[in-house]
PDB file of C-alpha atoms and ligand atoms in Angstrom:
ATOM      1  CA  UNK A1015      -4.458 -12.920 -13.698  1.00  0.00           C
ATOM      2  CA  UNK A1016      -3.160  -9.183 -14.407  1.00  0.00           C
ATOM      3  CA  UNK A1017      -5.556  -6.413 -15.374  1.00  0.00           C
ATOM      4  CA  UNK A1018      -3.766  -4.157 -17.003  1.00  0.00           C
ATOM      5  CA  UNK A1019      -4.673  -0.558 -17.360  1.00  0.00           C
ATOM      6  CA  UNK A1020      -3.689   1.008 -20.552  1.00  0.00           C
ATOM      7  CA  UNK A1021      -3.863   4.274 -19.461  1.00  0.00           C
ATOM      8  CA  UNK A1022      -0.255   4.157 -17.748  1.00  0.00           C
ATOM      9  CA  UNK A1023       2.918   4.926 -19.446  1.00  0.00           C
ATOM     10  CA  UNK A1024       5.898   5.110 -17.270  1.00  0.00           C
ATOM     11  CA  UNK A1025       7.562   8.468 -19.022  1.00  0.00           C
ATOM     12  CA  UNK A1026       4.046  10.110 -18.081  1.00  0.00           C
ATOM     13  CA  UNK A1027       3.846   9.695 -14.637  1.00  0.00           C
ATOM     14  CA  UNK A1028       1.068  12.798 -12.829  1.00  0.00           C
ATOM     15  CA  UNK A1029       4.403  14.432 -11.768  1.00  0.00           C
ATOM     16  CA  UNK A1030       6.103  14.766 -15.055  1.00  0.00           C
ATOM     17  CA  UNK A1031       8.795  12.569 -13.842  1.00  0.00           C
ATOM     18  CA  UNK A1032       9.741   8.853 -13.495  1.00  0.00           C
ATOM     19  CA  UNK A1033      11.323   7.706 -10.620  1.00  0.00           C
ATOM     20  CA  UNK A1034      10.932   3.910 -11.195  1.00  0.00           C
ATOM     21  CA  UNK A1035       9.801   2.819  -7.973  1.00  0.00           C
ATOM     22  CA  UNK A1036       7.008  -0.174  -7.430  1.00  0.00           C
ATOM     23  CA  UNK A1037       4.212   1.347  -5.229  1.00  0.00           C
ATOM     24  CA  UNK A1038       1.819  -1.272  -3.290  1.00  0.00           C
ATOM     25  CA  UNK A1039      -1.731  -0.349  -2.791  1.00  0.00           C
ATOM     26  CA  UNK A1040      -4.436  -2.545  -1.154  1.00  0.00           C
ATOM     27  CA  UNK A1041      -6.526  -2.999   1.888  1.00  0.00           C
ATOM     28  CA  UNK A1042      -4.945  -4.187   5.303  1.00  0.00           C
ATOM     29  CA  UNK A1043      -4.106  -8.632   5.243  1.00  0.00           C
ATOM     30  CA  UNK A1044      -3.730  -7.892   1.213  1.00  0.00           C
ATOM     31  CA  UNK A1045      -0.207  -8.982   0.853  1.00  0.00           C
ATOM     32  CA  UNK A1046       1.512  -5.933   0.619  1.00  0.00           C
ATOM     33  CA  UNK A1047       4.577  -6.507   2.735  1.00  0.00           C
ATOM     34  CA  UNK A1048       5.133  -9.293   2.103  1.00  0.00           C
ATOM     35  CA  UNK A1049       4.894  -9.126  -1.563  1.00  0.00           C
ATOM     36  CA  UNK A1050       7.085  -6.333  -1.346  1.00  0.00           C
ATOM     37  CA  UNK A1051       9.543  -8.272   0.264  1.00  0.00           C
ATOM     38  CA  UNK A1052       8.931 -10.996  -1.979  1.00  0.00           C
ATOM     39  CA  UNK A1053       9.711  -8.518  -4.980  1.00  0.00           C
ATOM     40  CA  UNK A1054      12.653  -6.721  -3.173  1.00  0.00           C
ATOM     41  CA  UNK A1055      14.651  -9.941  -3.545  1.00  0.00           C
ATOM     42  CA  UNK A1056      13.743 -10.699  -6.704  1.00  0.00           C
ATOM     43  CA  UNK A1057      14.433  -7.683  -8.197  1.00  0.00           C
ATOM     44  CA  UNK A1058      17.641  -6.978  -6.122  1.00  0.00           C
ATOM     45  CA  UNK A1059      15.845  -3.595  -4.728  1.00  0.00           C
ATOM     46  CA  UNK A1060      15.502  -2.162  -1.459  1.00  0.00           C
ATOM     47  CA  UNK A1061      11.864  -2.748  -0.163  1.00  0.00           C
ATOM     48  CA  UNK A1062      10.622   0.354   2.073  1.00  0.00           C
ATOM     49  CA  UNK A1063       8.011  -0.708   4.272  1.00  0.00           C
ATOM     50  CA  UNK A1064       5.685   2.744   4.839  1.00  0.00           C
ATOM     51  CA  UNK A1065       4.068   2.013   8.445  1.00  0.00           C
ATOM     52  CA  UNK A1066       7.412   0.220   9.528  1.00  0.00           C
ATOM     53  CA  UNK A1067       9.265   3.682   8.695  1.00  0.00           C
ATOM     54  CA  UNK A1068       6.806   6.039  11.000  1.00  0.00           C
ATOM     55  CA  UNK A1069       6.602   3.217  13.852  1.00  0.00           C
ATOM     56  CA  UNK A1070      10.856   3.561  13.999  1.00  0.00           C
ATOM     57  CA  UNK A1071      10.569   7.334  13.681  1.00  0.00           C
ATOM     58  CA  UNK A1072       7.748   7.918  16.241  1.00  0.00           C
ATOM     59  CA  UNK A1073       9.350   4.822  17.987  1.00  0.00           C
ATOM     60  CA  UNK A1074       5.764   3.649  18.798  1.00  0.00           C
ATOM     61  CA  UNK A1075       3.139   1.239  17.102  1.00  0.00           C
ATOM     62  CA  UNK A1076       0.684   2.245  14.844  1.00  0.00           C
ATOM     63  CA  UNK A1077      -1.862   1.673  17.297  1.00  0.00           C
ATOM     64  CA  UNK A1078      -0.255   3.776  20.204  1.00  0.00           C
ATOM     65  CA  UNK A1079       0.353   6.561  17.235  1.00  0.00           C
ATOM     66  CA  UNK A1080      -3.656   6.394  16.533  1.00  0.00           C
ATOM     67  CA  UNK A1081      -4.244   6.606  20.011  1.00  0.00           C
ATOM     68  CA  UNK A1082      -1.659   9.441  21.531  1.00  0.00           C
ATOM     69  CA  UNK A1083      -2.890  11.840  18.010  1.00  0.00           C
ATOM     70  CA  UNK A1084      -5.483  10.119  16.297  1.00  0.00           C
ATOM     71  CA  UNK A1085      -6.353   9.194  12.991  1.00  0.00           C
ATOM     72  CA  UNK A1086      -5.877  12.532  11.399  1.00  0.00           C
ATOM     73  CA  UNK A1087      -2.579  13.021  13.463  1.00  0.00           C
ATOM     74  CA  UNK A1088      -1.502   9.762  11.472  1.00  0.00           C
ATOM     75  CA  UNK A1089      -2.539  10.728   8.242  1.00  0.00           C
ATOM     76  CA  UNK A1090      -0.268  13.591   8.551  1.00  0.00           C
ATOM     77  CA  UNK A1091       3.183  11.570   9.611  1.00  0.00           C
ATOM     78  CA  UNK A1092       2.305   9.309   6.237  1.00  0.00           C
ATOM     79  CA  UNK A1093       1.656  12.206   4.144  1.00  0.00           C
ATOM     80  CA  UNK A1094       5.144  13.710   5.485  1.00  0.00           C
ATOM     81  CA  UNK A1095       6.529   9.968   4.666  1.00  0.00           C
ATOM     82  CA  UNK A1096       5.089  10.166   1.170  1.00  0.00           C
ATOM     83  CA  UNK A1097       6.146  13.776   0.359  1.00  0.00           C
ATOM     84  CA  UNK A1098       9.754  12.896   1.066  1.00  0.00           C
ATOM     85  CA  UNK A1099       9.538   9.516  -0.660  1.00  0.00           C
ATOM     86  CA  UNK A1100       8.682  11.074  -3.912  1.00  0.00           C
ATOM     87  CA  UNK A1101      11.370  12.880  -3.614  1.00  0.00           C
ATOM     88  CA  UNK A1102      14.225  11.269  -2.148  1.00  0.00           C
ATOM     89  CA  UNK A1103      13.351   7.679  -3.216  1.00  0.00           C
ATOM     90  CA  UNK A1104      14.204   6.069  -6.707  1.00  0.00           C
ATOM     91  CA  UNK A1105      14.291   2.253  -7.585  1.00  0.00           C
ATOM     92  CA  UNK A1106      12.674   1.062  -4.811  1.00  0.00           C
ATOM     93  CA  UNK A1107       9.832  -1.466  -3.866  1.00  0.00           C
ATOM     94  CA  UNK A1108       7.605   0.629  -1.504  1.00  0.00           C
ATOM     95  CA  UNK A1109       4.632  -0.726   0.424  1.00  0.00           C
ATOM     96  CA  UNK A1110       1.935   1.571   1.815  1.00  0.00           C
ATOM     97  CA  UNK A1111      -0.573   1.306   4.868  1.00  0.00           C
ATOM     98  CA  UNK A1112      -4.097   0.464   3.434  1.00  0.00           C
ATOM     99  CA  UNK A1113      -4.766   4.510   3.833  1.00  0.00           C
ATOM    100  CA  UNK A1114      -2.253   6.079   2.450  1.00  0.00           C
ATOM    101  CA  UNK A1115      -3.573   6.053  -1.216  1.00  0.00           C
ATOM    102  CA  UNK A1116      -6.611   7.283   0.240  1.00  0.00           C
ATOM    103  CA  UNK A1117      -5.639  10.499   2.167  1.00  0.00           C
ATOM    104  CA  UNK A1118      -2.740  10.919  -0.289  1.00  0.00           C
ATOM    105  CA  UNK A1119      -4.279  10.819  -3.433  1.00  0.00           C
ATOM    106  CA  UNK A1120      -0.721  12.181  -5.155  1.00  0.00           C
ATOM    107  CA  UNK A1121       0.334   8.721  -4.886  1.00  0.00           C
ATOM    108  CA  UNK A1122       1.280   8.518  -8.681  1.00  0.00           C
ATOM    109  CA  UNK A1123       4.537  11.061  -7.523  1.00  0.00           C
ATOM    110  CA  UNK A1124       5.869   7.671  -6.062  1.00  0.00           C
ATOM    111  CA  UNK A1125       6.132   5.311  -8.811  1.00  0.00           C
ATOM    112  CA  UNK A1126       4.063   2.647 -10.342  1.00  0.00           C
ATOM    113  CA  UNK A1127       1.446   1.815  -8.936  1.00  0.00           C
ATOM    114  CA  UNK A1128      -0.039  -1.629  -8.189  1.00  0.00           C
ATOM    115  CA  UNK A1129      -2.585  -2.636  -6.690  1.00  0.00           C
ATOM    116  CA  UNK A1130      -3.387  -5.873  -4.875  1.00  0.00           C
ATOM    117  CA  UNK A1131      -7.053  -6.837  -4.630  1.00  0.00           C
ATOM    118  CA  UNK A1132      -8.260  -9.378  -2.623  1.00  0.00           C
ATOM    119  CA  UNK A1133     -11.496  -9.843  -1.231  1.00  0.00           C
ATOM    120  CA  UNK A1134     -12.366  -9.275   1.955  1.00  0.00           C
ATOM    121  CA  UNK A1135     -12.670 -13.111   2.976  1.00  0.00           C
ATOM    122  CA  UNK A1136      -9.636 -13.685   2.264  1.00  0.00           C
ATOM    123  CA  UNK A1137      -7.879 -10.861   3.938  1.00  0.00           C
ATOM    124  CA  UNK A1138      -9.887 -11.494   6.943  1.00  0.00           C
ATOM    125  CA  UNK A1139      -8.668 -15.311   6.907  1.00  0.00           C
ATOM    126  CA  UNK A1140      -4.973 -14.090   5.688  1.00  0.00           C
ATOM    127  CA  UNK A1141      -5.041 -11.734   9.108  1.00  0.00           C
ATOM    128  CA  UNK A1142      -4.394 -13.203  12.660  1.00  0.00           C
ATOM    129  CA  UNK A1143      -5.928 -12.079  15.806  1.00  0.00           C
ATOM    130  CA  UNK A1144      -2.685 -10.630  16.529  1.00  0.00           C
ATOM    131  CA  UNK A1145      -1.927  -8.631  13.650  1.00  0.00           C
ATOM    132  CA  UNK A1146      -5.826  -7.156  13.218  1.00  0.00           C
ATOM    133  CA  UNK A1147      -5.361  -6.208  16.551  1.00  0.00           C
ATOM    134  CA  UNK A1148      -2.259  -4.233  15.571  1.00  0.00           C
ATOM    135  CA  UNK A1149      -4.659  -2.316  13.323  1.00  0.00           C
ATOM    136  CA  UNK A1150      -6.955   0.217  15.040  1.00  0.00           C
ATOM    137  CA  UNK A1151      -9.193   0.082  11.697  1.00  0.00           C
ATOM    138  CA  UNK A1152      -9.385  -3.657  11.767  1.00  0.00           C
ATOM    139  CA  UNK A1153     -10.987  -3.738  15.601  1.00  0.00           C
ATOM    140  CA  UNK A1154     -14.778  -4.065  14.266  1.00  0.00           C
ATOM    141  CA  UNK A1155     -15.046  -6.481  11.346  1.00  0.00           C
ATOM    142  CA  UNK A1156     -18.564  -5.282  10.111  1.00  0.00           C
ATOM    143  CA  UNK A1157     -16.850  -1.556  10.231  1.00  0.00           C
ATOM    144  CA  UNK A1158     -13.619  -3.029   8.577  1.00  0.00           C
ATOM    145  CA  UNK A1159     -15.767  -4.477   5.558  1.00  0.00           C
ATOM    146  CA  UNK A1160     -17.998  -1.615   5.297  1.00  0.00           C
ATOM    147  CA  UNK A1161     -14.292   0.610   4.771  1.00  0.00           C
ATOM    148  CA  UNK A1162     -12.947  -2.110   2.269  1.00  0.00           C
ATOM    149  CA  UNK A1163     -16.208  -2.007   0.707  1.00  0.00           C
ATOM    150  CA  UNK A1164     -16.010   2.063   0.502  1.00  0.00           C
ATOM    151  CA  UNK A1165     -12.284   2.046  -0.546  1.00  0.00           C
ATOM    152  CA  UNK A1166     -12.250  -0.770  -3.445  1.00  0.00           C
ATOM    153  CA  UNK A1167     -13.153   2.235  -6.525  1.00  0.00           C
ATOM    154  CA  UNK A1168     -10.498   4.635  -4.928  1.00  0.00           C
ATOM    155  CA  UNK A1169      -7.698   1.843  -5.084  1.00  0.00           C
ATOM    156  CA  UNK A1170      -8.544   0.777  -8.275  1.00  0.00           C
ATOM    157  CA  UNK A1171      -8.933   4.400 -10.124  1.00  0.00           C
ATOM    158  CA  UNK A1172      -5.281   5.709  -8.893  1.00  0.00           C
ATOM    159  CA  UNK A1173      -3.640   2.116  -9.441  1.00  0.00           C
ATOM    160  CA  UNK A1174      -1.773   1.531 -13.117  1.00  0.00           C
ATOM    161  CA  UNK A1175      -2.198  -1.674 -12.456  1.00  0.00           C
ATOM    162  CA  UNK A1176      -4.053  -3.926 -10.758  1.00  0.00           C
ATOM    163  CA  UNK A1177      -3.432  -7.609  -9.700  1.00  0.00           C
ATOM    164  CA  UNK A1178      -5.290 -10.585  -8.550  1.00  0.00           C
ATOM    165  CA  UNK A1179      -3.558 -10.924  -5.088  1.00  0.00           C
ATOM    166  CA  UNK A1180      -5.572 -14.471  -3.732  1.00  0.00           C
ATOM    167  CA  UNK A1181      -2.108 -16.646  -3.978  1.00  0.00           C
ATOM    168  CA  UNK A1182       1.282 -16.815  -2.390  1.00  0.00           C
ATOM    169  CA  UNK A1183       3.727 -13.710  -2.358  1.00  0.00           C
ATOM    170  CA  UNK A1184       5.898 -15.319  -4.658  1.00  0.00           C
ATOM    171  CA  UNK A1185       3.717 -16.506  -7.303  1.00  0.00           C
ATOM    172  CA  UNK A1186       1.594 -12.458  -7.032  1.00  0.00           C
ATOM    173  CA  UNK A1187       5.642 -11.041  -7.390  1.00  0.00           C
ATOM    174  CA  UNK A1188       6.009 -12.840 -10.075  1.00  0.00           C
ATOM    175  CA  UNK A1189       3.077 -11.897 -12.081  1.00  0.00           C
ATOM    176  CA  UNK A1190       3.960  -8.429 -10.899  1.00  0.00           C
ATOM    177  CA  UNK A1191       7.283  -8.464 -12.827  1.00  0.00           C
ATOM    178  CA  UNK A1192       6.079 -10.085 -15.338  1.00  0.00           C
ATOM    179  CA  UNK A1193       3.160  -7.007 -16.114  1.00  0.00           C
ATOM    180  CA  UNK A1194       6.027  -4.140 -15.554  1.00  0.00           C
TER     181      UNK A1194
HETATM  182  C1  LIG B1764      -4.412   1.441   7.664  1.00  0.00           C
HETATM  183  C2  LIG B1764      -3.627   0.369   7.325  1.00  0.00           C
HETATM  184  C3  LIG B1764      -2.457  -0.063   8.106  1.00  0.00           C
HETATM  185  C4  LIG B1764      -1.874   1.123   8.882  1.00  0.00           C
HETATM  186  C5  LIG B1764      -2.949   1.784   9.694  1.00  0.00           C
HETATM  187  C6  LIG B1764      -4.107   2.301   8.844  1.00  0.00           C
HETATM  188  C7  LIG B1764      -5.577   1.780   6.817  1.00  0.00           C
HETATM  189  O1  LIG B1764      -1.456  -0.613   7.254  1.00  0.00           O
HETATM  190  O2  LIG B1764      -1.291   2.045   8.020  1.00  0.00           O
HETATM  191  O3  LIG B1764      -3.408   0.864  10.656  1.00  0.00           O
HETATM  192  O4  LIG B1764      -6.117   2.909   6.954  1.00  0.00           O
HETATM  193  O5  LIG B1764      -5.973   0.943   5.997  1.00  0.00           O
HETATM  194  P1  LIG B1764      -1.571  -2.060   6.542  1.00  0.00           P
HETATM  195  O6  LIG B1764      -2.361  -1.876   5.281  1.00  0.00           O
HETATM  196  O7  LIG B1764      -0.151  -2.431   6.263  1.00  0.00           O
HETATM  197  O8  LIG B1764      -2.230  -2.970   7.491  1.00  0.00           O
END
Protein backbone atom coordinates (compact mmCIF):
# COMPACT_ATOMS: atom_id res chain seq x y z
CA UNK A 1 0.00 0.00 0.00
CA UNK A 2 2.87 2.51 1.28
CA UNK A 3 5.38 4.02 -1.12
CA UNK A 4 8.04 4.81 0.69
CA UNK A 5 10.57 7.39 -0.24
CA UNK A 6 14.03 6.64 0.80
CA UNK A 7 15.21 9.87 0.57
CA UNK A 8 13.76 10.92 4.14
CA UNK A 9 15.53 10.53 7.34
CA UNK A 10 13.90 12.09 10.27
CA UNK A 11 17.35 13.66 11.95
CA UNK A 12 17.67 15.46 8.40
CA UNK A 13 14.72 17.28 8.12
CA UNK A 14 15.28 20.77 5.28
CA UNK A 15 15.42 22.78 8.57
CA UNK A 16 18.18 21.03 10.34
CA UNK A 17 15.83 20.12 13.03
CA UNK A 18 13.24 17.45 14.00
CA UNK A 19 10.25 18.38 15.53
CA UNK A 20 8.34 15.04 15.18
CA UNK A 21 5.16 16.17 13.99
CA UNK A 22 2.90 14.11 11.21
CA UNK A 23 2.16 16.61 8.35
CA UNK A 24 -0.96 15.72 5.94
CA UNK A 25 -0.73 16.68 2.37
CA UNK A 26 -3.35 15.93 -0.35
CA UNK A 27 -5.99 17.42 -2.50
CA UNK A 28 -9.41 18.65 -0.99
CA UNK A 29 -12.15 15.16 -0.11
CA UNK A 30 -8.54 13.23 0.35
CA UNK A 31 -8.98 12.23 3.89
CA UNK A 32 -6.92 14.51 5.59
CA UNK A 33 -8.96 15.44 8.61
CA UNK A 34 -10.21 12.88 9.20
CA UNK A 35 -7.24 10.72 9.05
CA UNK A 36 -5.69 13.08 11.21
CA UNK A 37 -8.19 12.62 13.64
CA UNK A 38 -8.13 9.08 13.11
CA UNK A 39 -4.25 9.17 13.93
CA UNK A 40 -4.57 11.76 16.82
CA UNK A 41 -6.31 9.05 18.85
CA UNK A 42 -4.30 6.47 18.02
CA UNK A 43 -1.26 7.91 18.72
CA UNK A 44 -2.49 9.83 21.87
CA UNK A 45 -1.45 13.30 20.01
CA UNK A 46 -3.11 16.45 19.59
CA UNK A 47 -4.44 16.72 15.93
CA UNK A 48 -4.24 20.52 14.61
CA UNK A 49 -6.60 21.00 11.96
CA UNK A 50 -4.86 24.01 9.59
CA UNK A 51 -8.12 25.65 7.90
CA UNK A 52 -10.12 24.99 11.23
CA UNK A 53 -7.34 27.22 13.07
CA UNK A 54 -7.64 30.44 10.54
CA UNK A 55 -11.63 30.01 10.30
CA UNK A 56 -11.58 30.46 14.55
CA UNK A 57 -8.98 33.20 14.23
CA UNK A 58 -10.58 35.20 11.35
CA UNK A 59 -13.89 33.90 12.94
CA UNK A 60 -15.22 33.41 9.35
CA UNK A 61 -15.36 30.41 6.78
CA UNK A 62 -12.94 29.74 4.37
CA UNK A 63 -15.18 30.77 1.78
CA UNK A 64 -16.17 34.26 3.30
CA UNK A 65 -12.12 34.60 3.95
CA UNK A 66 -11.62 33.95 -0.04
CA UNK A 67 -14.20 36.27 -0.71
CA UNK A 68 -13.66 39.49 1.82
CA UNK A 69 -9.39 39.14 0.64
CA UNK A 70 -9.10 36.68 -1.90
CA UNK A 71 -7.08 33.88 -2.68
CA UNK A 72 -3.76 35.51 -2.20
CA UNK A 73 -5.10 37.24 1.04
CA UNK A 74 -5.59 33.48 2.19
CA UNK A 75 -2.45 32.20 1.22
CA UNK A 76 -0.94 34.68 3.46
CA UNK A 77 -3.07 33.83 6.90
CA UNK A 78 -1.82 29.94 6.12
CA UNK A 79 1.63 30.89 5.49
CA UNK A 80 1.47 32.97 8.94
CA UNK A 81 -0.24 29.57 10.37
CA UNK A 82 2.64 27.51 9.01
CA UNK A 83 5.51 29.86 10.05
CA UNK A 84 4.37 29.68 13.65
CA UNK A 85 3.61 25.96 13.50
CA UNK A 86 7.14 25.13 12.71
CA UNK A 87 8.00 26.79 15.37
CA UNK A 88 5.81 26.50 18.21
CA UNK A 89 4.42 23.01 17.39
CA UNK A 90 6.14 19.59 18.33
CA UNK A 91 4.45 16.06 18.47
CA UNK A 92 1.56 16.83 16.81
CA UNK A 93 -0.72 15.38 13.97
CA UNK A 94 -1.24 18.44 11.67
CA UNK A 95 -3.56 18.52 8.66
CA UNK A 96 -3.18 21.13 5.92
CA UNK A 97 -5.70 22.77 3.34
CA UNK A 98 -5.07 21.14 -0.14
CA UNK A 99 -2.85 24.54 -0.85
CA UNK A 100 -0.82 24.96 1.68
CA UNK A 101 2.05 22.63 0.44
CA UNK A 102 1.71 24.44 -2.64
CA UNK A 103 2.19 28.17 -1.74
CA UNK A 104 4.34 27.03 1.21
CA UNK A 105 6.76 24.96 -0.26
CA UNK A 106 8.91 25.03 3.32
CA UNK A 107 6.53 22.51 4.40
CA UNK A 108 9.36 20.01 5.43
CA UNK A 109 10.00 22.79 8.64
CA UNK A 110 6.73 21.08 9.97
CA UNK A 111 7.41 17.52 10.32
CA UNK A 112 6.97 14.44 8.31
CA UNK A 113 5.38 14.61 5.67
CA UNK A 114 2.67 12.35 4.20
CA UNK A 115 0.90 12.45 1.63
CA UNK A 116 -2.52 11.03 0.81
CA UNK A 117 -3.27 10.35 -2.85
CA UNK A 118 -6.41 9.59 -4.08
CA UNK A 119 -7.75 10.02 -7.34
CA UNK A 120 -9.88 12.43 -8.29
CA UNK A 121 -13.06 10.06 -8.58
CA UNK A 122 -12.90 9.23 -5.53
CA UNK A 123 -12.47 12.52 -3.83
CA UNK A 124 -15.19 13.86 -5.90
CA UNK A 125 -17.56 10.87 -4.65
CA UNK A 126 -15.88 11.15 -0.94
CA UNK A 127 -17.09 15.12 -1.10
CA UNK A 128 -20.79 16.19 -0.52
CA UNK A 129 -22.54 19.00 -2.13
CA UNK A 130 -22.24 20.65 1.08
CA UNK A 131 -18.75 20.44 1.88
CA UNK A 132 -17.44 21.24 -2.02
CA UNK A 133 -19.47 24.07 -1.64
CA UNK A 134 -17.51 25.07 1.47
CA UNK A 135 -14.53 25.12 -0.90
CA UNK A 136 -14.26 28.12 -3.25
CA UNK A 137 -11.71 25.89 -5.41
CA UNK A 138 -14.09 23.00 -5.57
CA UNK A 139 -17.12 25.29 -7.26
CA UNK A 140 -16.23 24.12 -11.02
CA UNK A 141 -15.45 20.41 -11.20
CA UNK A 142 -13.70 20.51 -14.70
CA UNK A 143 -11.49 23.53 -13.02
CA UNK A 144 -11.15 21.42 -9.74
CA UNK A 145 -9.67 18.36 -11.81
CA UNK A 146 -7.65 20.39 -14.06
CA UNK A 147 -5.90 21.88 -10.36
CA UNK A 148 -5.65 18.22 -8.94
CA UNK A 149 -4.33 17.26 -12.16
CA UNK A 150 -1.64 20.32 -12.00
CA UNK A 151 -0.87 19.73 -8.25
CA UNK A 152 -0.36 15.73 -8.13
CA UNK A 153 3.93 16.14 -8.99
CA UNK A 154 4.15 19.07 -6.39
CA UNK A 155 2.50 16.84 -3.56
CA UNK A 156 4.34 14.01 -4.33
CA UNK A 157 8.05 15.68 -4.71
CA UNK A 158 7.86 17.55 -1.09
CA UNK A 159 6.03 14.43 0.59
CA UNK A 160 8.52 11.72 2.54
CA UNK A 161 6.01 9.62 2.13
CA UNK A 162 3.30 8.87 0.26
CA UNK A 163 0.17 6.67 0.89
CA UNK A 164 -2.56 5.01 -0.97
CA UNK A 165 -5.50 6.94 0.69
CA UNK A 166 -8.75 4.97 -1.32
CA UNK A 167 -9.95 3.19 2.17
CA UNK A 168 -11.34 4.11 5.52
CA UNK A 169 -9.46 6.61 7.94
CA UNK A 170 -8.69 3.97 10.17
CA UNK A 171 -7.33 1.35 8.06
CA UNK A 172 -5.00 4.64 5.90
CA UNK A 173 -3.88 5.61 9.94
CA UNK A 174 -2.91 2.54 10.38
CA UNK A 175 -0.72 1.96 7.49
CA UNK A 176 0.51 5.43 8.31
CA UNK A 177 1.96 4.27 11.68
CA UNK A 178 2.92 1.42 10.55
CA UNK A 179 5.48 3.28 7.62
CA UNK A 180 6.80 5.93 10.45
C1 LIG B 1 -7.76 24.54 -0.56
C2 LIG B 1 -8.17 23.50 0.25
C3 LIG B 1 -9.07 23.68 1.40
C4 LIG B 1 -8.94 25.10 1.96
C5 LIG B 1 -9.15 26.10 0.86
C6 LIG B 1 -8.15 25.95 -0.29
C7 LIG B 1 -6.87 24.25 -1.71
O1 LIG B 1 -8.76 22.74 2.43
O2 LIG B 1 -7.70 25.30 2.55
O3 LIG B 1 -10.47 25.97 0.39
O4 LIG B 1 -6.27 25.21 -2.26
O5 LIG B 1 -6.75 23.08 -2.08
P1 LIG B 1 -9.10 21.16 2.34
O6 LIG B 1 -7.99 20.50 1.58
O7 LIG B 1 -9.13 20.72 3.77
O8 LIG B 1 -10.40 21.02 1.67
Amino acid sequence: MANINTKFHPKKMDSGFCCNNIVLIGFMGSGKSSVGAQLARSLSRVLLDCDTLIEQTESMRIAEIFAKVGEAGFRQKERVLAEWLAHNVRNAVIATGGGLPIFYQEIRNLGVVVYLKADFETIHARLSDEERAKRPLFADMQKAHALYKERAQSYAACAHYTIDAKGSAHDIASAIITLL
